[in-house]
XYZ file of C-alpha atoms in Angstrom:
546
model
C -38.256 34.807 -26.017
C -34.984 35.305 -24.217
C -31.886 35.400 -26.428
C -29.859 32.149 -26.380
C -27.005 32.093 -23.924
C -23.539 31.895 -25.425
C -21.744 28.625 -24.754
C -18.823 28.862 -22.318
C -15.364 28.522 -23.804
C -13.948 25.002 -23.331
C -11.092 24.771 -20.843
C -7.860 23.491 -22.440
C -6.514 20.154 -21.230
C -3.022 18.679 -21.291
C -4.522 15.181 -21.588
C -5.834 13.684 -24.798
C -6.900 10.318 -26.205
C -5.078 8.297 -28.848
C -6.410 5.447 -30.980
C -6.261 1.966 -29.453
C -3.098 0.023 -30.154
C -2.373 -3.673 -30.482
C 0.938 -5.414 -30.293
C -0.256 -8.859 -31.349
C 1.944 -10.928 -33.615
C 1.875 -10.506 -37.355
C -0.144 -13.645 -38.044
C -2.843 -12.732 -35.537
C -5.626 -10.368 -36.421
C -6.658 -7.599 -36.128
C -3.300 -5.901 -36.632
C 0.476 -6.146 -36.621
C 2.665 -4.579 -33.916
C 2.879 -0.792 -34.058
C 5.901 0.584 -35.923
C 8.925 1.479 -33.808
C 9.592 5.222 -33.935
C 13.112 4.918 -32.565
C 12.227 6.398 -29.154
C 13.053 4.246 -26.144
C 9.987 3.016 -24.282
C 9.866 2.683 -20.496
C 7.064 1.043 -18.516
C 5.818 2.113 -15.084
C 3.422 -0.238 -13.259
C 1.630 1.391 -10.325
C -0.559 -0.424 -7.802
C -2.878 1.566 -5.562
C -3.254 1.078 -1.829
C -6.123 0.384 0.521
C -9.366 2.348 0.454
C -12.037 2.974 -2.151
C -9.980 4.082 -5.133
C -11.543 5.239 -8.390
C -10.415 3.622 -11.632
C -7.493 5.498 -13.239
C -7.077 7.696 -10.141
C -3.673 6.231 -9.284
C -2.648 6.315 -12.936
C -3.427 10.032 -13.034
C -1.680 10.777 -9.734
C 1.593 9.200 -10.796
C 1.659 10.374 -14.420
C 0.782 13.918 -13.364
C 3.466 13.844 -10.645
C 6.147 12.942 -13.224
C 4.801 15.602 -15.602
C 5.003 18.272 -12.878
C 8.533 17.256 -11.950
C 9.611 17.403 -15.597
C 8.116 20.894 -15.918
C 9.832 22.030 -12.703
C 13.230 20.775 -13.877
C 12.857 22.218 -17.371
C 11.174 25.615 -16.801
C 11.942 26.877 -20.306
C 10.465 23.878 -22.115
C 6.776 23.659 -23.004
C 4.880 21.267 -20.705
C 4.358 17.856 -22.241
C 0.837 16.518 -22.751
C -0.283 13.147 -21.434
C -1.924 10.793 -23.919
C -4.259 8.002 -22.880
C -5.209 4.940 -24.848
C -6.254 1.319 -24.545
C -3.629 -1.186 -25.638
C -3.264 -4.893 -26.154
C 0.373 -5.835 -25.688
C 0.071 -9.173 -27.424
C 2.154 -11.220 -25.009
C -0.034 -14.249 -25.814
C -0.557 -13.565 -29.509
C -4.281 -13.690 -28.828
C -6.734 -11.045 -30.106
C -8.953 -11.727 -27.088
C -6.166 -10.817 -24.671
C -7.287 -8.267 -22.039
C -6.916 -4.630 -22.982
C -4.931 -2.358 -20.672
C -5.545 1.360 -20.156
C -2.309 3.307 -20.524
C -1.106 6.872 -19.994
C 1.802 8.072 -22.139
C 4.238 10.887 -21.374
C 7.408 11.927 -23.175
C 10.363 12.968 -21.016
C 13.783 14.166 -22.110
C 17.264 13.246 -20.942
C 19.693 16.062 -20.055
C 21.122 15.855 -23.594
C 17.649 16.256 -25.124
C 17.121 12.595 -26.051
C 13.411 11.709 -25.745
C 11.992 8.785 -23.826
C 8.379 7.645 -23.846
C 7.063 6.594 -20.447
C 4.050 4.274 -20.470
C 2.078 4.132 -17.215
C -0.011 1.059 -16.386
C -2.303 0.666 -13.374
C -3.177 -2.390 -11.291
C -6.734 -1.646 -10.194
C -8.249 -4.041 -7.657
C -10.506 -1.907 -5.388
C -13.870 -3.363 -6.606
C -12.782 -6.859 -5.592
C -13.059 -6.033 -1.880
C -16.209 -3.903 -2.135
C -18.900 -5.348 0.135
C -16.785 -8.390 1.010
C -15.559 -7.227 4.431
C -17.788 -6.497 7.426
C -17.084 -4.614 10.636
C -16.990 -7.942 12.489
C -14.376 -9.252 10.018
C -12.177 -6.224 10.707
C -12.546 -6.584 14.485
C -11.640 -10.281 14.339
C -8.683 -9.508 12.073
C -7.377 -6.763 14.373
C -7.830 -8.942 17.442
C -6.028 -11.817 15.727
C -3.232 -9.501 14.577
C -2.887 -8.038 18.067
C -2.672 -11.437 19.737
C -0.069 -12.664 17.257
C 1.837 -9.387 17.494
C 2.072 -9.608 21.282
C 2.973 -13.289 21.024
C 5.787 -12.598 18.568
C 6.938 -9.659 20.689
C 7.666 -11.821 23.742
C 8.554 -15.075 21.978
C 12.342 -15.325 21.987
C 15.019 -12.689 22.327
C 15.067 -11.939 18.598
C 12.668 -11.746 15.705
C 13.830 -14.443 13.298
C 12.986 -14.765 9.630
C 14.278 -17.306 7.157
C 16.020 -15.370 4.365
C 19.079 -15.845 2.187
C 19.726 -19.385 3.392
C 19.593 -18.792 7.147
C 17.462 -17.419 9.955
C 18.196 -13.704 9.998
C 17.915 -12.362 13.552
C 16.636 -8.877 14.382
C 16.599 -7.139 17.756
C 13.069 -6.411 18.949
C 11.984 -3.219 20.688
C 9.870 -5.351 22.982
C 8.119 -2.798 25.158
C 7.541 -0.358 22.304
C 5.853 -3.118 20.310
C 3.861 -4.281 23.338
C 2.617 -0.745 24.020
C 1.620 -0.345 20.355
C -0.429 -3.548 20.306
C -2.049 -2.825 23.684
C -3.041 0.661 22.514
C -4.579 -0.843 19.391
C -6.571 -3.271 21.566
C -7.765 -0.435 23.811
C -8.870 1.788 20.933
C -10.775 -0.970 19.140
C -12.312 -2.197 22.409
C -13.360 1.347 23.291
C -15.120 1.836 19.963
C -16.923 -1.501 20.354
C -18.090 -0.654 23.899
C -19.184 2.880 23.000
C -21.099 1.686 19.942
C -22.759 -1.032 21.994
C -23.939 1.406 24.674
C -25.154 3.859 22.027
C -27.108 1.092 20.329
C -28.717 -0.148 23.541
C -29.449 3.401 24.686
C -31.071 4.345 21.379
C -33.214 1.228 20.987
C -34.299 0.421 24.542
C -37.401 2.598 24.474
C -38.360 1.657 20.921
C -38.125 -2.085 21.495
C -40.257 -2.007 24.651
C -42.852 0.463 23.436
C -41.674 3.074 25.936
C -42.758 1.135 29.031
C -39.258 0.330 30.293
C -37.683 2.454 32.974
C -34.208 1.949 31.557
C -32.233 4.043 31.193
C -33.330 6.078 34.172
C -33.051 9.858 34.079
C -30.126 9.585 36.502
C -28.246 7.154 34.212
C -29.109 9.204 31.158
C -27.486 12.301 32.656
C -24.398 10.356 33.752
C -23.988 8.705 30.350
C -24.434 12.042 28.616
C -21.613 13.446 30.743
C -19.510 10.453 29.765
C -20.458 11.031 26.142
C -19.234 14.606 26.455
C -15.788 13.212 27.295
C -16.010 10.766 24.380
C -16.832 13.557 21.930
C -14.043 15.704 23.381
C -11.540 12.847 22.957
C -12.577 12.269 19.350
C -12.491 16.007 18.670
C -8.942 16.148 20.001
C -7.858 13.438 17.562
C -9.603 15.162 14.643
C -8.026 18.495 15.576
C -4.561 16.953 15.629
C -5.086 15.345 12.233
C -6.970 18.019 10.308
C -6.852 21.390 12.052
C -3.306 21.849 13.339
C -1.028 23.302 10.600
C 1.388 20.786 9.049
C 4.427 22.617 10.411
C 3.364 22.152 14.050
C 4.006 18.413 14.177
C 4.602 18.113 17.928
C 1.462 20.064 18.780
C -0.594 17.975 16.376
C 0.640 14.725 17.896
C -0.054 16.073 21.378
C -3.723 16.534 20.447
C -3.852 13.078 18.855
C -2.329 11.332 21.864
C -4.557 13.198 24.323
C -7.574 11.959 22.396
C -6.290 8.396 22.003
C -5.472 8.073 25.705
C -8.710 9.732 26.824
C -11.008 7.574 24.665
C -10.426 4.262 26.546
C -10.846 6.103 29.866
C -14.174 7.582 28.747
C -15.337 4.214 27.387
C -14.363 2.477 30.635
C -16.328 5.045 32.653
C -19.397 4.440 30.491
C -19.128 0.692 31.039
C -18.664 1.084 34.810
C -21.585 3.490 35.119
C -23.877 1.116 33.208
C -22.806 -2.021 35.079
C -22.404 -0.636 38.594
C -25.115 1.811 39.736
C -23.247 2.474 42.975
C -20.337 3.920 40.970
C -22.472 6.573 39.317
C -21.792 10.143 40.440
C -24.694 12.006 41.984
C -25.658 14.708 39.520
C -28.481 17.159 39.880
C -30.649 18.137 36.941
C -28.223 19.953 34.662
C -28.012 21.234 31.135
C -26.952 17.684 30.190
C -30.561 16.577 30.532
C -31.691 19.131 27.954
C -33.151 17.525 24.850
C -30.960 19.468 22.434
C -27.794 18.702 24.384
C -28.705 15.018 24.391
C -29.341 15.044 20.646
C -26.146 16.962 19.896
C -23.763 14.862 21.986
C -25.222 11.468 21.150
C -25.642 12.493 17.515
C -22.000 13.543 17.276
C -20.965 10.265 18.847
C -23.086 8.331 16.325
C -21.552 10.239 13.397
C -18.017 9.730 14.726
C -18.673 6.026 15.239
C -20.052 5.691 11.716
C -16.965 7.399 10.292
C -14.703 5.138 12.353
C -16.535 2.040 11.094
C -16.283 3.265 7.492
C -12.539 3.855 7.812
C -12.021 0.462 9.437
C -13.979 -1.422 6.785
C -12.647 0.447 3.734
C -8.999 0.658 4.787
C -8.223 -1.989 7.383
C -10.728 -4.283 5.679
C -8.661 -4.297 2.474
C -5.599 -5.317 4.460
C -7.595 -8.036 6.231
C -8.847 -9.441 2.937
C -5.405 -9.613 1.332
C -2.833 -10.434 4.007
C -4.959 -12.646 6.269
C -4.128 -15.764 4.260
C -2.098 -17.517 6.950
C -5.186 -19.432 8.005
C -8.244 -20.894 6.342
C -9.982 -17.655 5.431
C -13.153 -16.698 3.622
C -11.046 -14.074 1.845
C -8.965 -16.613 -0.045
C -10.905 -16.006 -3.277
C -10.655 -12.228 -2.793
C -6.902 -12.434 -2.312
C -6.601 -14.675 -5.350
C -8.621 -12.197 -7.416
C -6.424 -9.266 -6.339
C -3.270 -11.188 -7.187
C -4.670 -12.181 -10.579
C -5.557 -8.530 -11.267
C -1.900 -7.711 -10.728
C -0.617 -10.537 -12.931
C -2.948 -9.411 -15.750
C -0.882 -6.233 -15.885
C 2.581 -7.418 -14.832
C 2.553 -10.411 -17.192
C 1.809 -8.588 -20.475
C 4.131 -5.682 -19.652
C 7.089 -7.965 -18.892
C 6.375 -10.343 -21.785
C 5.555 -7.870 -24.581
C 7.962 -8.093 -27.523
C 8.992 -6.233 -30.660
C 9.421 -7.487 -34.204
C 13.195 -7.656 -34.034
C 15.661 -10.173 -32.693
C 18.498 -9.730 -30.248
C 20.892 -11.840 -28.181
C 20.673 -10.808 -24.531
C 23.962 -11.247 -22.706
C 22.412 -10.900 -19.278
C 23.161 -13.503 -16.620
C 20.533 -15.916 -15.395
C 20.390 -17.767 -12.076
C 18.122 -20.433 -10.687
C 16.260 -19.981 -7.438
C 19.011 -21.669 -5.455
C 21.675 -19.352 -6.900
C 23.166 -21.658 -9.548
C 24.215 -19.925 -12.756
C 22.244 -20.996 -15.816
C 24.056 -21.632 -19.104
C 24.230 -18.761 -21.563
C 21.851 -19.090 -24.496
C 23.320 -17.609 -27.714
C 20.108 -18.016 -29.691
C 18.458 -14.751 -30.832
C 15.099 -13.935 -29.275
C 12.527 -11.237 -29.890
C 13.527 -7.985 -28.217
C 11.389 -7.016 -25.251
C 9.032 -4.134 -25.770
C 10.171 -2.734 -22.424
C 13.765 -3.330 -21.398
C 13.435 -0.926 -18.462
C 10.474 -1.329 -16.103
C 9.686 0.608 -12.928
C 7.334 -0.872 -10.327
C 5.555 1.505 -7.923
C 3.360 0.422 -5.008
C 1.603 2.538 -2.383
C 0.442 1.103 0.940
C -1.120 -2.329 0.408
C -0.206 -1.921 -3.262
C 3.430 -2.395 -2.274
C 2.565 -5.838 -0.870
C 0.663 -6.712 -4.055
C 3.536 -5.506 -6.259
C 6.028 -7.495 -4.195
C 3.896 -10.628 -4.590
C 3.447 -10.056 -8.338
C 7.193 -9.696 -8.902
C 7.886 -12.852 -6.901
C 5.213 -14.661 -8.898
C 6.858 -13.675 -12.183
C 10.251 -14.787 -10.891
C 8.801 -18.198 -10.005
C 7.071 -18.444 -13.377
C 10.338 -17.688 -15.145
C 12.050 -20.372 -13.062
C 9.458 -23.023 -13.886
C 8.683 -22.079 -17.472
C 10.342 -20.493 -20.469
C 11.415 -18.184 -22.043
C 13.667 -16.012 -19.907
C 12.234 -12.668 -18.815
C 15.376 -11.268 -17.144
C 13.226 -9.673 -14.445
C 16.012 -8.493 -12.095
C 17.923 -6.726 -14.886
C 14.840 -5.134 -16.446
C 13.251 -4.001 -13.181
C 15.296 -0.853 -12.732
C 13.376 0.327 -9.663
C 10.950 -1.069 -7.112
C 9.532 2.026 -5.416
C 7.416 1.383 -2.318
C 5.924 4.111 -0.147
C 3.595 3.963 2.831
C 4.406 0.248 2.819
C 3.275 -2.162 5.580
C 5.600 -4.942 4.363
C 7.634 -5.015 7.585
C 4.535 -5.053 9.785
C 2.890 -7.879 7.845
C 6.157 -9.845 7.941
C 6.371 -9.461 11.722
C 2.728 -10.101 12.616
C 1.908 -12.805 10.083
C 5.143 -14.746 9.959
C 4.807 -18.427 10.901
C 1.917 -17.938 13.362
C 2.917 -21.203 14.982
C 6.193 -22.494 16.364
C 9.000 -20.144 15.357
C 11.377 -23.067 15.286
C 9.666 -24.677 12.294
C 12.499 -24.438 9.788
C 10.726 -26.327 6.994
C 7.649 -24.104 7.147
C 9.774 -20.947 7.224
C 11.884 -22.092 4.286
C 8.743 -23.063 2.367
C 7.316 -19.571 2.951
C 10.534 -18.064 1.575
C 10.506 -20.397 -1.442
C 7.596 -18.465 -2.943
C 9.500 -15.204 -2.380
C 12.631 -15.407 -4.550
C 13.507 -11.813 -3.618
C 14.418 -12.947 -0.085
C 16.042 -16.211 -1.152
C 18.889 -14.577 -3.065
C 19.961 -11.050 -3.936
C 20.391 -12.356 -7.487
C 16.609 -12.041 -7.871
C 16.328 -8.445 -6.681
C 15.381 -5.455 -8.854
C 18.380 -3.278 -9.560
C 17.153 -0.820 -6.942
C 14.570 -0.986 -4.161
C 13.685 2.365 -2.624
C 11.227 2.599 0.260
C 9.748 5.964 1.280
C 8.239 6.146 4.758
C 7.215 8.637 7.432
C 7.280 8.356 11.207
C 3.878 10.068 11.203
C 2.411 7.222 9.140
C 1.462 4.304 11.393
C 0.850 2.022 8.430
C 4.332 2.285 6.973
C 7.866 2.178 8.270
C 11.404 1.477 7.202
C 11.823 -2.018 5.754
C 14.336 -4.018 7.774
C 13.021 -7.574 7.391
C 13.884 -8.018 3.703
C 17.679 -7.970 4.003
C 20.405 -9.786 5.845
C 21.338 -8.376 9.234
C 23.426 -6.304 8.822
C 22.310 -5.455 5.281
C 24.798 -5.153 2.447
C 25.933 -1.612 1.619
C 24.106 0.387 -1.037
C 26.175 0.125 -4.241
C 28.029 3.457 -4.525
C 27.789 5.439 -7.731
C 26.177 2.655 -9.751
C 22.959 3.497 -11.570
C 22.451 -0.141 -12.556
C 24.516 -2.484 -10.351
C 25.590 -5.792 -11.920
C 23.520 -8.771 -10.900
C 26.204 -10.162 -8.584
C 26.162 -6.959 -6.497
C 23.629 -7.279 -3.612
C 20.957 -4.585 -3.651
C 19.477 -3.820 -0.202
C 16.341 -1.828 0.509
C 17.103 1.898 0.663
C 14.882 3.535 3.284
C 14.255 7.251 2.822
C 12.100 9.293 5.186
C 9.684 11.813 3.683
C 9.777 14.692 6.164
C 7.006 16.502 4.268
C 4.565 13.727 5.161
C 4.203 15.278 8.599
C 0.515 15.220 9.510
C -0.418 12.590 12.095
C -1.963 9.484 10.558
C -2.958 11.115 7.220
C 0.729 11.254 6.348
C -0.122 7.895 4.751
C -1.713 9.677 1.782
C 0.494 12.779 1.709
C 3.337 11.138 -0.201
C 1.532 11.604 -3.520
C 1.736 15.398 -3.406
C 5.195 15.689 -1.857
C 8.327 16.423 -3.914
C 10.291 13.377 -2.753
C 8.174 10.772 -4.567
C 8.048 12.547 -7.904
C 11.713 13.591 -7.837
C 12.915 10.045 -7.074
C 10.813 8.512 -9.858
C 11.625 11.204 -12.402
C 15.352 10.935 -11.711
C 15.178 7.156 -12.213
C 13.300 7.569 -15.501
C 15.931 9.859 -17.049
C 18.983 7.912 -15.856
C 21.062 6.211 -18.518
């Protein structure tokens, strides 16, 4: 008998698990609130973007980014571990309240004072799984393109009701028109190519091999066309994945060559199928070889399948959430995503401690009227400093969740002091400007009542009094999903408050747009923010500010 193999040595981990914790009220079982250890607690709520995310993946990305930044700024200090646990924050005093997974990391101020950062994740990816089809995405993109072109040429300015008036923004008309037309061409090309591939592949099978279509002549011509299609797709892939990140111009050159060539190749395929007289006369060539046929058409099938997967998993999430301007089958999906966010935002903002305090913060109604000061003591909030982080579509969800809490505070009691406690709204890879432009009123732009009603459910664009104390937006010109956010401020916007870590409530806080120059790969720049120094340095600096 062979001797037993020795077990491999376990690999050390900086992450560990703590016992579950409840913060329910004293008279509610199973336990009282945890004892306060005297260390200030900060909350970070992160919402992931579009695509098939794994549970806790975003939580790990953000917590690990802050941990790495802390280690880089304090090279002599031992790296801090990250604890994970399940908590019940007890905002309802109900032992059946949903439990929230949490990651915990201790950071230190420059003077050595510790702070405990608690990371919470809004996880909504399963809600869109299997709900969106390729046809849904195509209809959504077509609808978005039509409305985008319509809004591009409708009026001299893009107008949006904000801060009590229609704010007017200059439109880059022909740039926008070219963008929407290119989107139409690319989607139309993929539809046409997939249709021809499907007909080509099934014609013999469906007729038992007795049909003469496609003829050998057409087969050779279409295979030549397919060679151009594969070359165009390969050019795009090369620009995205193969060109080194530092060669940005070269990478974009490959991408644009492929994007411009694809509609041409698709158009040629359509012409050659529909008009036999337009087919070039080709002799028997290597293109009629069985292995060449299999390789080219197989590559085209694989590329088409990948394109469909990307469209459904990424664009499909956007379609399901933002396409609520009309009667949509995704209404329940959107409602479920929003409720997933409120199940995290609500408990974090409402959690309290077992001590009383009189908050001297100002309060304002939705229309800007000052509310009377309440001198009565209230339970101290568990988190007096909260940081909201949203990537991609997650920025839209976070924006909606914050607005929902502001409305709830306006209609109900007690006060949550959301603007003062939200120290930072950090959006990156955000499509907020694009969704505002494309899906604005969708009807007559002169409808003032409808525009004002749309703003009424967004207190953050009704008055600067309802803004977080800082809104920072990270974007990249290489990321077609995101962009600088211009349509959430007056035009011109108010100046960024100079030298104020926490501006008073009466000081307007505009969106600060910062470009991440390290997110420099075409298209996939959308997911490069996570590993770039800008994101983690901005968040870490905010967490250790006084």
